[in-house]
Coordinates of C-alpha atoms and ligand atoms in Angstrom, one line a residue:
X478 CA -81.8 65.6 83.8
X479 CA -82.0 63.2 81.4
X480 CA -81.4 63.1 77.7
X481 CA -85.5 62.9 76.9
X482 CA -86.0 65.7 78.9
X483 CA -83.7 67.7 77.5
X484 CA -84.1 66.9 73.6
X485 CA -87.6 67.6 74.1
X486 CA -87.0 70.8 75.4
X487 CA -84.1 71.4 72.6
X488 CA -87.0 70.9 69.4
X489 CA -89.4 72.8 71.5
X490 CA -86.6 75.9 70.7
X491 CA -83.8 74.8 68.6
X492 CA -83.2 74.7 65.0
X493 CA -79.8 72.5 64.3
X494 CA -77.0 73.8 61.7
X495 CA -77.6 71.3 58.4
X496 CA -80.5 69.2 59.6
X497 CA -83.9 68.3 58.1
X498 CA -85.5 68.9 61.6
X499 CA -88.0 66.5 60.6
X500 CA -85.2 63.5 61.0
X501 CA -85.5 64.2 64.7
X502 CA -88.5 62.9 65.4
X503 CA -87.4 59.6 64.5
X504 CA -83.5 60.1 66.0
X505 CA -83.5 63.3 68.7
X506 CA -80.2 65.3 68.9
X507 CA -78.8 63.7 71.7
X508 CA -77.3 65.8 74.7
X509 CA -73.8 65.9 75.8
X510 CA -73.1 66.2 79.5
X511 CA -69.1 66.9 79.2
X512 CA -66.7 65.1 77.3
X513 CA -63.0 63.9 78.0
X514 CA -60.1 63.0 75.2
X515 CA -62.0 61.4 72.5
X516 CA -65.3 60.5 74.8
X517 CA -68.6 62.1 74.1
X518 CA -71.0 61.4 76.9
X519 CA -74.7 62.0 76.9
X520 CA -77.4 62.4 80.0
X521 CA -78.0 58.6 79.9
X522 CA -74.6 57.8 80.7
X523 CA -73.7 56.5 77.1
X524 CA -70.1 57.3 75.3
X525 CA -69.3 58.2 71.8
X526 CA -66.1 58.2 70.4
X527 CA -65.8 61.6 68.7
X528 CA -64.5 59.9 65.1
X529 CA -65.2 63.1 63.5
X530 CA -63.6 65.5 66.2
X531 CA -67.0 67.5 66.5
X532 CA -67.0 68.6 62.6
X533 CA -63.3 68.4 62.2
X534 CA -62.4 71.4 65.1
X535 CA -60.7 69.3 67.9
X536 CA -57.5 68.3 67.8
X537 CA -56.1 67.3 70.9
X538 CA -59.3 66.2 72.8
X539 CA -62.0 67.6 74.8
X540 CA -61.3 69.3 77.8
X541 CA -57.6 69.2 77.1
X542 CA -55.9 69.9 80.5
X543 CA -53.2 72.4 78.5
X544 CA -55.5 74.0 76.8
X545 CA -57.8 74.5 79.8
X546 CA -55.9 76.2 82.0
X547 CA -54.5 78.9 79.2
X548 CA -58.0 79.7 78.4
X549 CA -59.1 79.8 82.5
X550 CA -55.4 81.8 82.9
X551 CA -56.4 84.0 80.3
X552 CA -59.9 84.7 81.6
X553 CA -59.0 86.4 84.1
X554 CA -56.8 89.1 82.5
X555 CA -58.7 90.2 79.4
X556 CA -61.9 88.5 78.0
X557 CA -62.1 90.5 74.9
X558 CA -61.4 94.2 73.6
X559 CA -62.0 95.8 70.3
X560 CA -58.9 94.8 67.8
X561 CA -59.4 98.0 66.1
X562 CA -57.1 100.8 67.3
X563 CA -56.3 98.4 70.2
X564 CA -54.3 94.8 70.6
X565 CA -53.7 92.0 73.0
X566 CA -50.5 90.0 73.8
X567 CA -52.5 86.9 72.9
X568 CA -52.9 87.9 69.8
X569 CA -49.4 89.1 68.6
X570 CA -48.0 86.3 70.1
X571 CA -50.7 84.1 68.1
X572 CA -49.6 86.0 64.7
X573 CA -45.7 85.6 65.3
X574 CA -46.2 82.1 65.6
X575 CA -48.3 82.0 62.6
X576 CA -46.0 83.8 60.2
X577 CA -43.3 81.4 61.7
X578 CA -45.1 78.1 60.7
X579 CA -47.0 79.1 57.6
X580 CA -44.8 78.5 54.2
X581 CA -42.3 81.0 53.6
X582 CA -43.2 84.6 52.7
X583 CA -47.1 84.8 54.3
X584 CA -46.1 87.7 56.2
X585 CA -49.4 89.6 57.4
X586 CA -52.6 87.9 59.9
X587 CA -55.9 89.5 59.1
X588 CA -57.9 87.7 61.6
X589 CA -62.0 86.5 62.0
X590 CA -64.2 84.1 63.4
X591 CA -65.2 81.3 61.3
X592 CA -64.1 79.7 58.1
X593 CA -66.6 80.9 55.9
X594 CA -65.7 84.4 57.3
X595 CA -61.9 83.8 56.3
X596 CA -62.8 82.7 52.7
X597 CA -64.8 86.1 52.7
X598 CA -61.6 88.1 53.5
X599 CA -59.6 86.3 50.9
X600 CA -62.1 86.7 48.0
X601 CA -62.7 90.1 49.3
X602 CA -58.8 91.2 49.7
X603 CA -58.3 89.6 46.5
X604 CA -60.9 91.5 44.8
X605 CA -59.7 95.0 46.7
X606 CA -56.0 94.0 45.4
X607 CA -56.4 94.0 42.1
X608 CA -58.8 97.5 42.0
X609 CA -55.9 99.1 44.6
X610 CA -53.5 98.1 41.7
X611 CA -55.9 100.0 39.0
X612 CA -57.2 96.8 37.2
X613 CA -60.8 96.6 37.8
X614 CA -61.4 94.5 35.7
X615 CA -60.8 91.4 37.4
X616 CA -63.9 90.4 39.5
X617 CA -64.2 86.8 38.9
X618 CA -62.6 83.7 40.4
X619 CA -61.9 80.0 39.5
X620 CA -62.7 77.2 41.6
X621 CA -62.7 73.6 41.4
X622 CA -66.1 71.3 41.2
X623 CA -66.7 69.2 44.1
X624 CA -65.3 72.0 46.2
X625 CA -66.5 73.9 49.4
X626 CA -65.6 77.1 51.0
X627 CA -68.4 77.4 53.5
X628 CA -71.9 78.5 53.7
X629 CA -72.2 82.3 53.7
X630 CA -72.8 83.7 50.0
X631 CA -69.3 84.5 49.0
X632 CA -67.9 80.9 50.1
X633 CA -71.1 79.3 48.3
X634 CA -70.0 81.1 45.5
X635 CA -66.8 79.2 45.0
X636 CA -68.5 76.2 46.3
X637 CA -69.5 73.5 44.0
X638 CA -71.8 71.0 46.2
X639 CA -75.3 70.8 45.3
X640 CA -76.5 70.1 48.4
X641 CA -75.7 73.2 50.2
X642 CA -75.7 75.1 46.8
X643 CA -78.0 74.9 44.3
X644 CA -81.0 76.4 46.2
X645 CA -79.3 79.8 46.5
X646 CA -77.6 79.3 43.0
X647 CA -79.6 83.2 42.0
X648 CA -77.9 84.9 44.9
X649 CA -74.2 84.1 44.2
X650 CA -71.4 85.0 42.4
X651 CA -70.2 83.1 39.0
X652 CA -67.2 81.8 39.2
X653 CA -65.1 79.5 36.7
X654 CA -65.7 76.2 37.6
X655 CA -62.8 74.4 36.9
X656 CA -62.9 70.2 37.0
X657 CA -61.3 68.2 40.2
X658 CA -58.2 66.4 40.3
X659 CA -60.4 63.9 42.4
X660 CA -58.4 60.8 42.2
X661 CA -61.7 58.9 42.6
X662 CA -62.0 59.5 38.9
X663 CA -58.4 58.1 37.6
X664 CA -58.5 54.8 35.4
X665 CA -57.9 51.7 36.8
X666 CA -53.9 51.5 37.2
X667 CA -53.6 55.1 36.7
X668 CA -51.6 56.7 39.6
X669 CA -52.4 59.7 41.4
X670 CA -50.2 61.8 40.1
X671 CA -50.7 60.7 36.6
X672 CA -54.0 61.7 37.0
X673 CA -53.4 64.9 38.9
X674 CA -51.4 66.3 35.5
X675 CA -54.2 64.7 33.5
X676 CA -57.2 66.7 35.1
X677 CA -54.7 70.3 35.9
X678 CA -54.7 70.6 31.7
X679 CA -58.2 71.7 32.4
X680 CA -57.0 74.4 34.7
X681 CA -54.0 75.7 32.3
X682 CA -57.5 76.1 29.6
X683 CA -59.9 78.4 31.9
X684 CA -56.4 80.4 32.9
X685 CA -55.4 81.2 29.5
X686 CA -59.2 82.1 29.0
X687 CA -59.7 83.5 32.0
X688 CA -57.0 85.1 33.2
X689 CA -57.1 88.8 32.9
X690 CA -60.7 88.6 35.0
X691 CA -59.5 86.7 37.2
X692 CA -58.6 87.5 40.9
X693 CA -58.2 84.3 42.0
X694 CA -58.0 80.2 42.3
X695 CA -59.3 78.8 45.0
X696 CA -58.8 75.5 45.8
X697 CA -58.6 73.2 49.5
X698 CA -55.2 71.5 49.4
X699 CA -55.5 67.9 48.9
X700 CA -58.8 66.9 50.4
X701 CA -61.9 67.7 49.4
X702 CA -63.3 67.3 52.2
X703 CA -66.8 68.3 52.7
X704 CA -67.4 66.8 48.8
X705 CA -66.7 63.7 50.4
X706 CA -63.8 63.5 51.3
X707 CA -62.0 63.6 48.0
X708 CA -58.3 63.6 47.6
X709 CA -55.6 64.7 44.8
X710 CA -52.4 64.6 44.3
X711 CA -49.9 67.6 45.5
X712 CA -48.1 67.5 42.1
X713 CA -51.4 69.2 41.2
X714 CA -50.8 72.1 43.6
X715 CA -47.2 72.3 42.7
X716 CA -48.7 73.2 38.8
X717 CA -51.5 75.3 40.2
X718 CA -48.6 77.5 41.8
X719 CA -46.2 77.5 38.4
X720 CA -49.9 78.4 36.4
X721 CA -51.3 81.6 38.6
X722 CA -47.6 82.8 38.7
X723 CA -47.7 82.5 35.1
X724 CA -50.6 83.8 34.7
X725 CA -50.6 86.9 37.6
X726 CA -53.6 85.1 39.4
X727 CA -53.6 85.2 43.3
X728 CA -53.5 81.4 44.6
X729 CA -56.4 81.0 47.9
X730 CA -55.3 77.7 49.8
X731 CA -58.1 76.8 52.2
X732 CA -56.9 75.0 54.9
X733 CA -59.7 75.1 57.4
X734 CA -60.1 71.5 57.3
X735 CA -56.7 70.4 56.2
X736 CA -54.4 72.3 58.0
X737 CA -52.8 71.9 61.5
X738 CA -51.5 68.4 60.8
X739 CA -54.9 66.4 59.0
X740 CA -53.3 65.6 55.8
X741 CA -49.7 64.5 57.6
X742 CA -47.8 68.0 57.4
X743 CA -48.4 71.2 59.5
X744 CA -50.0 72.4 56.3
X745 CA -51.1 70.4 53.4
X746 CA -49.3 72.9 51.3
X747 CA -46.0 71.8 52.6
X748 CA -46.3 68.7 50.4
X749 CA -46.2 70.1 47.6
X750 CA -43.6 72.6 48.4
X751 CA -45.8 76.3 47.7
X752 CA -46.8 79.0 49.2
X753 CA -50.3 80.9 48.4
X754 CA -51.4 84.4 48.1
X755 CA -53.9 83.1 50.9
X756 CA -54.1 81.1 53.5
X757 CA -57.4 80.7 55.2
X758 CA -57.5 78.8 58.4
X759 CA -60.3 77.8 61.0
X760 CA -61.5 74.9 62.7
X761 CA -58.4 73.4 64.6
X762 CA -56.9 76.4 65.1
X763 CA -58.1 76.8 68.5
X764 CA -57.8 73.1 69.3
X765 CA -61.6 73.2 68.5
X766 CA -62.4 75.6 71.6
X767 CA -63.5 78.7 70.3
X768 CA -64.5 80.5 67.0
X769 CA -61.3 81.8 65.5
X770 CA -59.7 81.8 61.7
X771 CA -57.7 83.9 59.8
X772 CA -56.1 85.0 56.3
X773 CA -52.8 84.7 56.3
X774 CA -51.6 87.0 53.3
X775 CA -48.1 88.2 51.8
X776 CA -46.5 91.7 51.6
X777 CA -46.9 92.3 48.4
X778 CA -50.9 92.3 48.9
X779 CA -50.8 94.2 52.2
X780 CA -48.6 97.1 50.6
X781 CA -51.7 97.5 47.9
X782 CA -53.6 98.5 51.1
X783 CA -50.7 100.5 52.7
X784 CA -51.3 104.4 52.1
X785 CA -52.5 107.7 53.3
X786 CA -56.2 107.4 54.6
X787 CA -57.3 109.8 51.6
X788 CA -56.2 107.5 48.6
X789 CA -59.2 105.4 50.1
X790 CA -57.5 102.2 50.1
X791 CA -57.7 100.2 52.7
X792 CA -59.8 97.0 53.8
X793 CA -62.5 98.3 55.9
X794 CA -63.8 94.9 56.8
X795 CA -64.7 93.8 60.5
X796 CA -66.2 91.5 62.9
X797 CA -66.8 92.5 66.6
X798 CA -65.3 89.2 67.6
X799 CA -62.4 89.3 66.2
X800 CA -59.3 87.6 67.2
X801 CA -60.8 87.4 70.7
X802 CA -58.0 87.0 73.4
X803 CA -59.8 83.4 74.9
X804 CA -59.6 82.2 71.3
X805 CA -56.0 83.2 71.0
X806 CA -54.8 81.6 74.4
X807 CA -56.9 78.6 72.9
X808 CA -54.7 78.8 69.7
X809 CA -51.4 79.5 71.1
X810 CA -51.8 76.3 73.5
X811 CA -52.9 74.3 70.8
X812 CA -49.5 75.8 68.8
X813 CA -47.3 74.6 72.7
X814 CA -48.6 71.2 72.0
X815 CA -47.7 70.8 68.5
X816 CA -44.1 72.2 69.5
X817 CA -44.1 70.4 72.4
X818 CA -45.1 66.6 71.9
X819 CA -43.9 66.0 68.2
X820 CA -47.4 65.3 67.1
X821 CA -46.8 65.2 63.4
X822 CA -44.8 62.1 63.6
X823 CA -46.8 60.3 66.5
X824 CA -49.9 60.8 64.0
X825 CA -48.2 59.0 61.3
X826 CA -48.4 55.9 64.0
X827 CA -51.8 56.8 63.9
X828 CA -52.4 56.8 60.0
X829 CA -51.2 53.6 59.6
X830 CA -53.3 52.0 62.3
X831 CA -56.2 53.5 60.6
X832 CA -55.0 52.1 57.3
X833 CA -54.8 48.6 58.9
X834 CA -57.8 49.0 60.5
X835 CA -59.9 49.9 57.4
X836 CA -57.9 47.7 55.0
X837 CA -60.0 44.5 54.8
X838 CA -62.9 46.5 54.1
X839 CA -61.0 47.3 50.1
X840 CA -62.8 44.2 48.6
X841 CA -65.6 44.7 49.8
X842 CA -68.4 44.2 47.2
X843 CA -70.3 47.3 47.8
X844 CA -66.7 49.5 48.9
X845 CA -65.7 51.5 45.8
X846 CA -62.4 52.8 47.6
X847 CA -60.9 53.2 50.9
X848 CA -58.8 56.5 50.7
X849 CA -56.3 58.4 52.9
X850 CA -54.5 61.2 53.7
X851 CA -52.9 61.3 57.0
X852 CA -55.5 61.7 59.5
X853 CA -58.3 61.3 57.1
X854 CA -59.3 57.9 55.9
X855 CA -62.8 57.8 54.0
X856 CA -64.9 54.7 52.7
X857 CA -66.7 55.2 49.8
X858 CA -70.3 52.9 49.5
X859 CA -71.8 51.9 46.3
X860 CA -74.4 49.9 44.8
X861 CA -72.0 48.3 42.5
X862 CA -68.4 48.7 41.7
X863 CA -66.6 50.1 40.2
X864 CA -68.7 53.6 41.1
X865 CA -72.5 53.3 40.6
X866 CA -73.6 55.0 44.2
X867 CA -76.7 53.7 45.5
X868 CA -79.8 56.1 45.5
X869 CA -79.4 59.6 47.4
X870 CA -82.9 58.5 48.5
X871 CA -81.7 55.5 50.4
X872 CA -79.9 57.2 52.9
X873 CA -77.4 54.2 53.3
X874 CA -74.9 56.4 55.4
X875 CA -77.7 57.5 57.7
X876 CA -77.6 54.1 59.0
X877 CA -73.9 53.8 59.9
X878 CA -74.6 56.8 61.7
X879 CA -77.5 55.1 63.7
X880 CA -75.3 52.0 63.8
X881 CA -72.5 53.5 65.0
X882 CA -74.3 56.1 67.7
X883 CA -75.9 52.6 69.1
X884 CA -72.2 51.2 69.3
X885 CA -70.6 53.8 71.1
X886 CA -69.5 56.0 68.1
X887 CA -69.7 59.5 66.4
X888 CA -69.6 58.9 62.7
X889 CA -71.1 61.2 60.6
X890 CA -71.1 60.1 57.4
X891 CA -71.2 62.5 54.0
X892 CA -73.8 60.7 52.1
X893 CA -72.4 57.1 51.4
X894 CA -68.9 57.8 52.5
X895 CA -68.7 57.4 56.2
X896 CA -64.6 58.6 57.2
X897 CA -62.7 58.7 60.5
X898 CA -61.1 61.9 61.3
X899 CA -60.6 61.7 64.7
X900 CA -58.9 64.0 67.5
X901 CA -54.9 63.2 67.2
X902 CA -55.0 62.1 71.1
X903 CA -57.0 59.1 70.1
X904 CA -55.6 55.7 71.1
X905 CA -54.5 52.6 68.8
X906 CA -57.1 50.2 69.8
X907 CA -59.5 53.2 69.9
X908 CA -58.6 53.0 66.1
X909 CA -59.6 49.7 66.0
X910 CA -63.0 50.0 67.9
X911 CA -64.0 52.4 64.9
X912 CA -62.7 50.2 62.4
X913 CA -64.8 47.4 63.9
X914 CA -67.6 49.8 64.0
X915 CA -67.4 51.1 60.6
X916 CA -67.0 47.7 59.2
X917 CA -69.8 45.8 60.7
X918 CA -71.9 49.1 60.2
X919 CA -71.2 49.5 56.9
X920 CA -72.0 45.6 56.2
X921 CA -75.5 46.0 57.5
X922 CA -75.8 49.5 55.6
X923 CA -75.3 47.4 52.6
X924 CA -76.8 44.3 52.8
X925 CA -80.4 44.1 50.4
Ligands
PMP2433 N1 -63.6 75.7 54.2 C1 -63.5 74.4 54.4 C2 -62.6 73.6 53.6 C3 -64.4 73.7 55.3 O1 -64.3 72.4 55.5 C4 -65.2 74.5 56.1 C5 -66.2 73.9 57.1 N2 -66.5 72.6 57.0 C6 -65.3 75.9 55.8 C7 -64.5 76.5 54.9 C8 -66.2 76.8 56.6 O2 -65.9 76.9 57.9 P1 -66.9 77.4 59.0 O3 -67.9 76.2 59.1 O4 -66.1 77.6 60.2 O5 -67.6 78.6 58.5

């Protein structure tokens, strides 16, 4: 098999997640044989560094050797079973650990199977919390622009990309939208956290407004990170908490992207020293083997569920997979190696070897900013500084992508800014391959 044979017989079928199938017929999806730590490798033999660990899911490399064998040790006890009315070792254990590492007082795992289906829970819960507690009339919530939650309608609800949104803008929810603390925005000189109080006096105005129909602020913890890559201060988090307790508003902290180590703590929350109403988590979770999230919430909202059957309180929601046992023995090896191997400091070798490696690209003419947080480092392209993009139309970050693909990388770039976030078992001079990469891609992608 080759990979010809195969993409041809993929668009004969398929129909890829956030693709203009069209694209294809001038750059096929290519196919992937296996893959090993950081290496991608397709049908023709070629490698790809996975700078992007497969849409921000792997952690600690493909076909992790721990992980492996807890999945394989696990399939052959218990593939799956109903979590309703029956549970699983996996899974207890899983939710132990959980309520063990999550900040302080997130007491209760109500589990699920992608992101966008934990951001459902927690608007959902949210919703149910307030009507169990007899005030009905709270049914909206507040998010942040530049935001996103995911793609199913609730989480493009409290979305704010365009992109993704604006087609199905008559189908959603309407939410206050709430302005960023994106730090891309601050004056020159300005410091992030300058900026952070600057842009949250626009949060303390829609709460006072707001308020009392209000179920909830949503917000991802700082890093933006499909609305590329964005980042904020956590001094704005740490006023976001003082505010909705102020103001009785539940707090949602998505973490799908940010959590399990990205931003430099377990959980980006940590930094900024809160804890939510709701913690949604996906993506790494498993290590980036199966589907599994969850919605980690308090006591206090699980006790407005807590009753006899006929006071017709509790959350009746479900999905038939479910914290399924292969995902769990996924997650709780992912949670051995983060307890095992001290990963949150060796990552910090990391982030500043991606720092080096991207910092001569900062005065670069057509380089509005090269940001980081942790294990996230984005370059931002523009026509001209300091922030005048170049034309959506132009598709500049489309040819990094090709550039890199050609070179032996998988950077996907979010329109102009192309960002490394790669699995934490990458190597140093891996780092600096992809820097090389980036930078020579990004030189051509800007040149004329
Ligand atoms: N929230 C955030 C912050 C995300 O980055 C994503 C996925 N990119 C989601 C929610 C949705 O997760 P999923 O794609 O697993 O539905």
């Amino acid at each position: 098999m080759d990979n010809r044979t195969l993409s041809r017989r993929d668009l004969a079928v398929l129909w890829h997640p956030c693709t203009q199938m069209h694209d294809h017929e001038e750059l096929p999806p290519i196919p992937i044989r296996r893959a090993q730590g950081v290496w991608l490798e397709d049908y023709d033999g070629r490698r790809y560094i996975d700078a992007i660990s497969s849409w921000w899911v792997n952690l600690f490399g493909h076909a992790n050797a721990r992980i492996n064998a807890a999945v394989a040790a696990q399939l052959d006890r218990l593939e799956h079973v109903i979590l309703a009315g029956f549970t699983h070792e996996p899974i207890i254990e899983l939710s132990e650990r959980l309520v063990a590492l999550a900040p302080r007082g997130l007491a209760r795992c109500f589990y699920a199977d992608s992101g966008s289906a934990a951001i459902e829970i927690a608007l959902k819960m949210s919703f149910h919390y307030w009507r169990n507690r007899s005030e009905p009339r709270r049914t909206r919530f507040l998010c942040l622009t530049n935001s996103y939650h995911g793609e199913t309608l609730g989480a493009l609800s409290v979305g704010d990309v365009p992109l993704y949104k604006e087609t199905y803008e008559p189908l959603l929810l309407k939410p206050v939208r709430v302005p960023s603390p994106d730090c891309y925005f601050r004056e020159p000189g300005e410091s992030y956290e300058d900026y952070a109080r600057r842009a949250f006096a626009h949060m303390e105005e829609a709460l006072a407004a707001h308020a009392r129909e209000t179920c909830a602020v949503i917000v991802e913890p700082l890093v933006q990170c499909a609305g590329s890559m964005r980042m904020y201060d956590p001094l704005y988090l740490k006023l976001l908490r003082e505010a909705c307790d102020r103001h009785d508003v539940h707090l949602i902290a998505d973490e799908i992207a940010v959590g399990f180590g990205r931003t430099g703590t377990m959980f980006a929350c940590e930094q900024a020293g809160i804890r939510p109403d709701f913690l949604c988590l996906g993506k790494g979770l498993t290590g980036g083997y199966l589907p599994l999230s969850v919605c980690l919430t308090t006591e206090d909202v699980y006790q407005a569920f807590y009753a006899e059957y006929a006071a017709l309180k509790a959350f009746l929601h479900s999905h038939s997979y479910t914290g399924n046992p292969l995902a769990c023995a996924a997650a709780n090896a992912t949670l051995d190696i983060f307890r095992d191997d001290d990963v949150i400091a060796r990552n910090r070798v990391l982030a500043d070897r991606m720092a080096t490696a991207l910092a001569p690209l900062t005065d670069h003419p057509h380089i509005a900013e090269v940001r980081q947080t942790g294990m996230i480092a984005a370059i931002e392209m523009v026509r001209k500084k300091p922030r005048e993009g170049y034309p959506w139309q132009e598709r500049r970050g489309r040819n990094v992508y090709r550039y890199a693909l050609e070179h032996g990388a998988l950077l996907r770039p979010l329109g102009d800014v192309v960002y490394f976030m790669p699995p934490y078992v990458i190597a140093p001079e891996q780092i600096d391959q992809l820097g090389a990469i980036a930078r020579e891609g990004i030189n051509r992608a800007t040149a004329g």
